Coordinates of C-alpha atoms and ligand atoms in Angstrom, one line a residue:
X2 CA -55.5 82.0 91.3
X3 CA -52.0 83.2 90.4
X4 CA -50.7 82.0 87.0
X5 CA -48.8 78.7 87.4
X6 CA -45.0 78.6 87.1
X7 CA -44.4 76.3 84.1
X8 CA -41.4 74.0 84.3
X9 CA -39.5 72.1 81.6
X10 CA -37.8 69.0 83.2
X11 CA -34.8 67.8 81.2
X12 CA -34.0 64.2 82.1
X13 CA -36.1 61.6 83.9
X14 CA -33.7 59.1 85.4
X15 CA -32.7 58.5 89.0
X16 CA -33.1 62.1 90.0
X17 CA -35.6 63.3 87.4
X18 CA -38.2 60.6 88.3
X19 CA -38.0 61.6 92.0
X20 CA -38.5 65.3 91.1
X21 CA -41.7 64.3 89.2
X22 CA -42.9 62.3 92.3
X23 CA -42.1 65.0 94.8
X24 CA -43.8 67.7 92.6
X25 CA -46.9 65.6 92.5
X26 CA -47.0 64.5 96.1
X27 CA -46.2 67.9 97.6
X28 CA -48.2 70.0 95.0
X29 CA -50.5 71.7 97.5
X30 CA -47.7 72.6 99.9
X31 CA -45.5 73.9 97.1
X32 CA -48.3 76.0 95.8
X33 CA -48.8 77.5 99.3
X34 CA -45.1 78.1 99.8
X35 CA -44.6 79.7 96.4
X36 CA -47.9 81.5 96.0
X37 CA -48.6 79.8 92.6
X38 CA -48.8 76.2 91.4
X39 CA -45.9 74.5 89.7
X40 CA -46.9 72.8 86.4
X41 CA -44.8 70.4 84.4
X42 CA -44.8 71.8 80.8
X43 CA -42.8 68.8 79.5
X44 CA -40.2 66.2 80.3
X45 CA -37.4 65.6 77.9
X46 CA -35.9 62.1 77.7
X47 CA -33.6 60.3 75.4
X48 CA -36.1 57.5 74.6
X49 CA -39.9 57.5 74.8
X50 CA -41.8 54.5 76.2
X51 CA -39.1 53.4 78.6
X52 CA -40.3 51.9 81.9
X53 CA -39.9 54.7 84.4
X54 CA -42.0 53.0 87.2
X55 CA -45.4 54.4 88.2
X56 CA -44.9 58.1 87.5
X57 CA -47.9 60.4 88.1
X58 CA -47.8 62.0 84.6
X59 CA -49.4 61.0 81.3
X60 CA -47.3 60.0 78.2
X61 CA -48.2 63.2 76.4
X62 CA -45.8 65.2 78.7
X63 CA -42.7 63.4 77.4
X64 CA -40.6 64.6 74.4
X65 CA -37.3 63.7 72.8
X66 CA -36.7 67.3 71.8
X67 CA -35.1 69.1 74.9
X68 CA -34.1 72.2 73.0
X69 CA -37.6 72.6 71.5
X70 CA -39.0 72.2 75.0
X71 CA -36.6 74.8 76.4
X72 CA -37.6 77.3 73.7
X73 CA -41.3 76.9 74.2
X74 CA -43.1 80.2 75.1
X75 CA -45.1 78.5 77.9
X76 CA -41.9 77.5 79.8
X77 CA -40.8 79.7 82.6
X78 CA -38.1 77.6 84.4
X79 CA -35.8 74.8 83.2
X80 CA -34.7 72.0 85.5
X81 CA -31.8 70.0 84.1
X82 CA -31.0 66.5 85.5
X83 CA -29.4 64.9 82.4
X84 CA -25.7 65.5 83.1
X85 CA -22.7 65.9 80.8
X86 CA -21.3 68.9 79.1
X87 CA -23.0 68.9 75.7
X88 CA -25.9 69.2 74.8
X89 CA -26.8 70.3 78.3
X90 CA -24.7 73.5 78.0
X91 CA -26.5 74.5 74.8
X92 CA -29.9 74.0 76.4
X93 CA -29.1 75.9 79.6
X94 CA -27.4 78.8 77.9
X95 CA -30.4 79.1 75.6
X96 CA -32.8 79.1 78.5
X97 CA -30.9 81.6 80.6
X98 CA -30.3 84.0 77.7
X99 CA -34.1 83.9 77.1
X100 CA -34.6 84.9 80.8
X101 CA -35.8 81.5 81.9
X102 CA -34.3 80.5 85.3
X103 CA -32.4 77.3 85.6
X104 CA -32.0 74.7 88.3
X105 CA -29.4 72.1 87.6
X106 CA -27.6 69.2 89.3
X107 CA -24.9 69.1 86.7
X108 CA -21.6 69.6 88.5
X109 CA -19.6 68.4 85.5
X110 CA -20.9 71.2 83.4
X111 CA -20.6 73.8 86.2
X112 CA -17.0 72.9 86.8
X113 CA -16.1 72.6 83.1
X114 CA -17.7 75.8 82.0
X115 CA -19.6 77.5 84.8
X116 CA -18.6 80.9 83.2
X117 CA -20.9 80.3 80.2
X118 CA -23.8 79.6 82.4
X119 CA -23.2 82.5 84.8
X120 CA -22.6 84.9 81.9
X121 CA -25.8 83.8 80.2
X122 CA -27.8 84.2 83.4
X123 CA -26.5 87.7 83.8
X124 CA -27.3 88.5 80.1
X125 CA -30.9 87.1 80.4
X126 CA -31.5 88.4 84.0
X127 CA -32.3 84.9 85.1
X128 CA -31.5 82.8 88.2
X129 CA -29.0 79.9 88.1
X130 CA -29.3 77.6 91.1
X131 CA -27.4 74.3 91.6
X132 CA -27.7 73.1 95.3
X133 CA -28.0 69.5 94.1
X134 CA -24.7 69.6 92.2
X135 CA -22.6 69.4 95.4
X136 CA -23.3 67.0 98.3
X137 CA -26.9 66.1 97.1
X138 CA -29.5 66.9 99.7
X139 CA -27.1 68.8 102.1
X140 CA -27.8 72.5 102.1
X141 CA -24.2 73.7 101.4
X142 CA -24.1 76.0 98.4
X143 CA -26.9 78.3 99.7
X144 CA -25.0 78.7 103.1
X145 CA -21.8 79.5 101.2
X146 CA -23.4 81.9 98.7
X147 CA -25.8 83.6 101.2
X148 CA -25.3 82.9 104.9
X149 CA -21.5 83.2 104.9
X150 CA -21.3 86.2 102.6
X151 CA -20.4 88.5 105.6
X152 CA -17.5 86.2 106.6
X153 CA -14.3 85.1 105.1
X154 CA -14.0 81.4 104.3
X155 CA -10.5 80.0 104.4
X156 CA -10.9 76.2 104.1
X157 CA -13.5 73.7 103.0
X158 CA -12.7 70.0 103.7
X159 CA -15.0 67.1 103.1
X160 CA -16.2 63.9 101.6
X161 CA -18.3 64.9 98.6
X162 CA -18.7 61.7 96.6
X163 CA -21.2 59.1 97.8
X164 CA -20.1 56.3 95.5
X165 CA -16.5 56.3 96.6
X166 CA -17.4 56.7 100.2
X167 CA -19.8 53.7 99.9
X168 CA -16.9 51.6 98.3
X169 CA -14.3 52.7 100.8
X170 CA -16.6 52.2 103.8
X171 CA -17.5 48.7 102.5
X172 CA -13.8 47.8 102.0
X173 CA -13.1 49.0 105.5
X174 CA -16.0 47.5 107.3
X175 CA -16.6 44.1 105.6
X176 CA -13.5 43.7 103.5
X177 CA -15.7 43.8 100.4
X178 CA -14.0 44.0 97.1
X179 CA -13.8 47.2 95.0
X180 CA -15.8 45.8 92.0
X181 CA -18.6 44.4 94.1
X182 CA -19.0 47.6 96.2
X183 CA -19.1 49.7 93.0
X184 CA -21.8 47.4 91.5
X185 CA -24.0 47.9 94.7
X186 CA -23.4 51.7 94.6
X187 CA -24.6 51.8 91.0
X188 CA -27.7 49.7 91.8
X189 CA -28.6 52.1 94.6
X190 CA -28.5 55.1 92.1
X191 CA -25.4 56.7 93.6
X192 CA -23.0 56.4 90.7
X193 CA -22.7 58.6 87.6
X194 CA -23.8 57.3 84.2
X195 CA -20.1 56.5 83.7
X196 CA -18.8 55.5 87.2
X197 CA -15.3 56.4 86.1
X198 CA -16.3 59.9 87.0
X199 CA -16.7 58.7 90.6
X200 CA -13.9 56.3 91.1
X201 CA -11.3 58.4 89.3
X202 CA -12.2 61.5 91.3
X203 CA -13.6 63.6 88.5
X204 CA -17.0 64.0 90.2
X205 CA -15.4 65.1 93.5
X206 CA -13.0 67.4 91.7
X207 CA -15.9 69.1 89.9
X208 CA -17.6 69.6 93.3
X209 CA -14.3 70.9 94.7
X210 CA -14.2 73.5 91.9
X211 CA -17.8 74.6 92.6
X212 CA -17.2 74.8 96.4
X213 CA -13.9 76.8 96.0
X214 CA -15.5 79.2 93.5
X215 CA -18.3 80.0 96.0
X216 CA -16.1 80.0 99.1
X217 CA -13.3 82.1 97.7
X218 CA -15.1 84.4 95.2
X219 CA -12.9 83.1 92.4
X220 CA -13.7 81.2 89.2
X221 CA -12.2 77.8 89.8
X222 CA -12.6 75.1 87.1
X223 CA -12.1 71.4 87.0
X224 CA -8.7 71.8 85.4
X225 CA -7.5 73.8 88.5
X226 CA -8.1 70.9 90.8
X227 CA -5.4 68.3 91.6
X228 CA -7.3 65.0 91.2
X229 CA -6.5 61.4 92.2
X230 CA -9.2 58.7 92.4
X231 CA -9.5 55.5 94.5
X232 CA -8.8 52.8 91.9
X233 CA -5.3 52.2 93.3
X234 CA -6.4 51.9 96.9
X235 CA -5.9 48.2 97.8
X236 CA -7.1 45.9 100.5
X237 CA -3.5 46.0 101.8
X238 CA -3.8 49.9 102.1
X239 CA -7.0 49.6 104.0
X240 CA -5.4 47.0 106.4
X241 CA -2.3 49.2 106.8
X242 CA -4.6 52.2 107.6
X243 CA -6.4 50.0 110.2
X244 CA -3.0 49.0 111.8
X245 CA -2.3 52.7 112.2
X246 CA -5.7 53.5 113.8
X247 CA -6.8 55.2 110.5
X248 CA -9.3 54.7 107.7
X249 CA -9.1 55.8 104.1
X250 CA -11.5 58.4 102.6
X251 CA -11.6 60.3 99.3
X252 CA -11.1 63.9 100.5
X253 CA -11.7 67.2 98.8
X254 CA -9.6 69.9 100.4
X255 CA -10.0 73.5 99.2
X256 CA -8.0 76.2 101.0
X257 CA -7.2 79.9 100.7
X258 CA -3.8 81.2 101.8
X259 CA -0.4 82.6 100.8
X260 CA 1.6 80.7 98.2
X261 CA 5.4 80.3 98.4
X262 CA 5.8 84.0 97.3
X263 CA 3.3 85.2 99.9
X264 CA 0.5 85.9 97.4
X265 CA -3.1 85.1 98.5
X266 CA -4.1 82.1 96.5
X267 CA -6.4 79.1 96.2
X268 CA -5.6 75.4 96.3
X269 CA -8.1 72.5 95.6
X270 CA -7.1 68.9 95.8
X271 CA -9.0 65.6 95.7
X272 CA -7.3 62.4 96.7
X273 CA -7.6 59.4 98.9
X274 CA -6.1 60.0 102.4
X275 CA -5.7 58.2 105.6
X276 CA -7.4 59.9 108.5
X277 CA -7.4 58.9 112.2
X278 CA -10.5 56.9 113.3
X279 CA -11.1 59.7 115.9
X280 CA -11.4 62.3 113.1
X281 CA -15.1 63.4 112.6
X282 CA -14.9 62.4 108.9
X283 CA -13.9 58.9 109.7
X284 CA -17.4 58.0 110.9
X285 CA -19.0 59.2 107.7
X286 CA -20.1 55.9 106.2
X287 CA -22.2 54.5 103.4
X288 CA -23.0 57.1 100.7
X289 CA -23.1 59.9 103.2
X290 CA -21.2 63.2 102.6
X291 CA -19.8 65.6 105.2
X292 CA -18.2 68.9 104.7
X293 CA -16.3 71.2 107.1
X294 CA -16.3 74.9 106.4
X295 CA -13.8 77.1 108.3
X296 CA -14.5 80.8 108.3
X297 CA -12.7 83.6 110.0
X298 CA -15.5 84.7 112.3
X299 CA -17.9 81.7 112.2
X300 CA -15.1 79.2 113.1
X301 CA -15.8 75.6 112.1
X302 CA -19.1 74.5 110.6
X303 CA -20.0 70.9 109.7
X304 CA -22.6 69.8 107.1
X305 CA -23.6 66.2 107.0
X306 CA -26.2 64.2 105.1
X307 CA -27.1 62.2 102.0
X308 CA -24.9 63.3 99.1
X309 CA -26.3 60.9 96.5
X310 CA -29.5 59.1 95.5
X311 CA -32.6 60.0 93.7
X312 CA -34.8 61.4 96.5
X313 CA -32.1 63.3 98.5
X314 CA -30.9 64.9 95.3
X315 CA -34.5 65.7 94.2
X316 CA -35.0 67.4 97.6
X317 CA -32.2 69.9 96.8
X318 CA -33.6 70.4 93.2
X319 CA -37.1 71.2 94.6
X320 CA -35.6 73.6 97.2
X321 CA -34.0 75.5 94.3
X322 CA -37.2 75.3 92.3
X323 CA -39.2 77.0 95.1
X324 CA -36.5 79.7 95.3
X325 CA -36.5 80.5 91.6
X326 CA -40.3 80.4 91.3
X327 CA -40.6 82.8 94.2
X328 CA -38.1 85.2 92.7
X329 CA -39.9 85.0 89.4
X330 CA -43.3 85.9 91.1
X331 CA -41.6 88.7 93.0
X332 CA -39.9 90.0 89.8
X333 CA -36.5 89.8 91.4
X334 CA -33.3 87.9 90.8
X335 CA -30.8 86.3 93.2
X336 CA -27.4 87.9 93.6
X337 CA -25.3 87.0 90.6
X338 CA -22.0 85.1 90.6
X339 CA -19.4 86.6 93.0
X340 CA -15.9 86.1 91.5
X341 CA -14.4 89.5 92.3
X342 CA -11.4 88.1 94.3
X343 CA -10.0 86.3 91.1
X344 CA -7.3 84.6 93.2
X345 CA -4.5 82.6 91.5
X346 CA -4.3 78.8 91.9
X347 CA -1.5 77.6 94.1
X348 CA 0.5 74.7 92.6
X349 CA 0.0 71.2 94.0
X350 CA 3.7 71.0 94.7
X351 CA 3.2 73.5 97.5
X352 CA 0.6 71.5 99.3
X353 CA 1.9 70.3 102.7
X354 CA 0.7 67.2 104.5
X355 CA 2.0 63.9 105.9
X356 CA 2.6 60.7 103.9
X357 CA 2.4 56.9 104.3
X358 CA 4.7 55.2 101.9
X359 CA 4.9 51.4 101.6
X360 CA 7.9 49.9 99.9
X361 CA 9.0 46.4 98.9
X362 CA 12.7 46.1 99.6
X363 CA 15.4 43.5 99.8
X364 CA 16.0 42.4 103.4
X365 CA 19.7 43.4 103.5
X366 CA 21.9 45.3 105.9
X367 CA 22.0 49.0 105.0
X368 CA 18.7 49.2 103.1
X369 CA 17.0 51.0 105.9
X370 CA 19.8 53.6 106.2
X371 CA 19.8 54.1 102.4
X372 CA 16.0 54.7 102.3
X373 CA 16.2 57.1 105.3
X374 CA 19.0 58.9 103.5
X375 CA 16.8 59.6 100.5
X376 CA 14.1 61.1 102.7
X377 CA 16.7 63.2 104.5
X378 CA 18.2 64.4 101.2
X379 CA 14.9 66.0 100.2
X380 CA 14.3 67.5 103.7
X381 CA 11.4 65.0 104.4
X382 CA 11.5 64.1 108.0
X383 CA 10.4 60.6 109.0
X384 CA 8.0 60.1 111.9
X385 CA 7.8 56.3 112.0
X386 CA 9.3 53.3 110.2
X387 CA 7.9 49.7 110.3
X388 CA 9.7 46.8 108.8
X389 CA 8.3 43.3 108.4
X390 CA 10.5 40.6 106.9
X391 CA 9.2 38.2 104.2
X392 CA 12.1 35.8 103.4
X393 CA 14.6 37.6 101.1
X394 CA 12.3 40.6 100.9
X395 CA 10.8 43.0 103.5
X396 CA 7.9 45.5 103.6
X397 CA 8.9 48.9 104.8
X398 CA 6.3 51.3 105.8
X399 CA 7.4 54.9 106.3
X400 CA 5.2 57.6 107.8
X401 CA 6.6 61.2 107.4
X402 CA 6.1 64.4 109.2
X403 CA 4.6 67.3 107.2
X404 CA 6.3 67.8 103.9
X405 CA 5.5 69.5 100.6
X406 CA 4.1 67.5 97.7
X407 CA 7.1 68.5 95.6
X408 CA 9.6 67.2 98.2
X409 CA 7.7 64.0 98.6
X410 CA 7.4 63.5 94.8
X411 CA 11.2 64.0 94.4
X412 CA 11.8 61.5 97.3
X413 CA 9.6 58.9 95.7
X414 CA 11.2 59.3 92.3
X415 CA 14.7 58.8 93.8
X416 CA 13.5 55.8 95.9
X417 CA 12.3 54.1 92.7
X418 CA 15.9 54.1 91.4
X419 CA 17.4 52.9 94.7
X420 CA 19.2 49.6 94.6
X421 CA 17.3 47.0 96.7
X422 CA 14.0 48.9 96.5
X423 CA 11.9 46.4 94.4
X424 CA 8.7 48.5 94.3
X425 CA 6.9 51.5 95.7
X426 CA 3.7 49.7 96.7
X427 CA 1.7 52.7 97.6
X428 CA 1.9 56.4 98.6
X429 CA -1.0 57.8 100.6
X430 CA -1.4 61.2 102.2
X431 CA -2.3 61.3 105.9
X432 CA -4.6 64.1 106.9
X433 CA -5.9 65.2 110.4
X434 CA -4.0 65.4 113.6
X435 CA -2.0 62.2 114.6
Ligands
NAI14 N1 -27.8 60.2 91.0 C1 -27.3 61.0 92.0 O1 -27.2 60.6 93.2 C2 -27.0 62.4 91.7 C3 -26.9 62.9 90.4 N2 -26.6 64.2 90.2 C4 -26.6 64.7 88.8 O2 -27.9 64.7 88.3 C5 -27.9 64.5 86.9 C6 -28.7 63.3 86.6 O3 -28.3 62.2 87.3 P1 -29.1 60.8 87.3 O4 -30.5 61.1 87.4 O5 -28.4 59.9 88.3 O6 -28.8 60.2 85.8 P2 -29.6 59.1 85.0 O7 -28.6 58.6 84.0 O8 -30.3 58.2 85.9 O9 -30.7 60.0 84.2 C7 -30.4 60.8 83.1 C8 -31.6 61.1 82.3 O10 -31.3 62.0 81.2 C9 -31.9 61.5 80.0 N3 -31.0 61.9 78.9 C10 -29.8 61.6 78.6 N4 -29.3 62.1 77.5 C11 -30.4 62.8 77.0 C12 -30.6 63.6 75.8 N5 -29.6 63.8 75.0 N6 -31.8 64.2 75.7 C13 -32.8 64.1 76.6 N7 -32.7 63.3 77.7 C14 -31.5 62.7 77.9 C15 -32.0 60.0 80.2 O11 -33.1 59.6 79.4 C16 -32.4 59.9 81.7 O12 -33.7 60.1 81.8 C17 -26.4 64.3 86.5 O13 -25.9 65.6 86.2 C18 -25.7 63.9 87.8 O14 -24.4 64.2 87.9 C19 -26.3 65.1 91.2 C20 -26.3 64.6 92.5 C21 -26.6 63.3 92.9
LIG15 N1 -22.2 60.1 91.7 C1 -22.3 61.1 92.7 C2 -23.8 61.5 92.8 C3 -23.9 62.7 93.6 O1 -23.4 63.8 93.3 C4 -21.8 60.6 94.0 O2 -21.6 59.3 94.1 O3 -21.6 61.4 94.9
NA16 NA1 -26.3 70.2 98.2

């Protein structure tokens, strides 16, 4: 029998516990597929003795010393499902430099400092796999880093956060409140340890950075991504979207193309947007994720599935584990990071889309003309205006044709100061064909 591949598992929460179960339940198949058994050398947790349900491992396998476990001579591969920047970065850099391959679901770390991990992997001649970090179970990173390497990707668009999709879908379908839907998503194991990462768009932005890095052969970090979350999306916005035949989704849009000076560049943005109900992403409900990849020769590809939850995420972790274990037995290493293009980041101000702006105004003669004049002054063309009176006041909803983010921001700033404009109630982007 070939020597077992010994695995250190860091973290045994929602994802880690499912990894343990799948390793146990599928042991025979995994051994046959890899050509050697996988053995759990140890599981690092924050606290011993916590109730982790009925896990098929004895208490002796647990430790509260992750770094000690990583350094052990009998550990070949490290699987990290803890999350956060430190101490995870220290553990993984230590493992990779020592030639131990790493499988991680930690998108926050990859987006914050993927360079340290990739550099350590190159130094140690080890593999770094992270399919679970973006869109959970959906095979997406492997297609980008392998299958599409003969093509040229120019756009990646999708819903990449399960928690916010669960919340927005519930608000749209049942009129559920934000807080209640977030509580359910947390109970179902979708949310991050601190759900601010989900609802403020940090998680989707991290995933956007990872996707753009792979798609455009360029190191893109979390700080390069324009990020807006869903905390300001109200029931009124959802109703307004419905009235327009739209729904609201938190989108991640990464594109490659010329900037204002004609230089090839990359743009990554995460924000809520209205999309028509006929758009393929509009039907992506619950905690599901879906991602479109547009490539020069392949055309449009769509990836759909469960982007969050213990078992779906563990599926992606195990897929990576099989790959790194096979490489180890064959004495080979996967292709290293591809960042040769090193494209600059395009400023958000140059992003072009349509906008839905809702204003509270005084219901007086001339207000509409004054508002329209501000849009015209910044070269933002209006597609539709809807006004509904409310006594002394009125609600004005303006939908624009395509305009740059900079022009729209300048328009909104001037509208704020306009006499008779009481408040800018909301500004939402509108994506997809009308
Ligand atoms: N839950 C999900 O749907 C998905 C999670 N992920 C990522 O997977 C990772 C884990 O997520 P979950 O399992 O949901 O988190 P969790 O909070 O349920 O589990 C985290 C585990 O890490 C352990 N831990 C925390 N700090 C530690 C420390 N200093 N030393 C040792 N152990 C420590 C905890 O004891 C716990 O067992 C995160 O990076 C998350 O972003 C990725 C895709 C989906
Ligand atoms: N919190 C994340 C988990 C998966 O990445 C999400 O909701 O998508
Ligand atoms: Na994935």
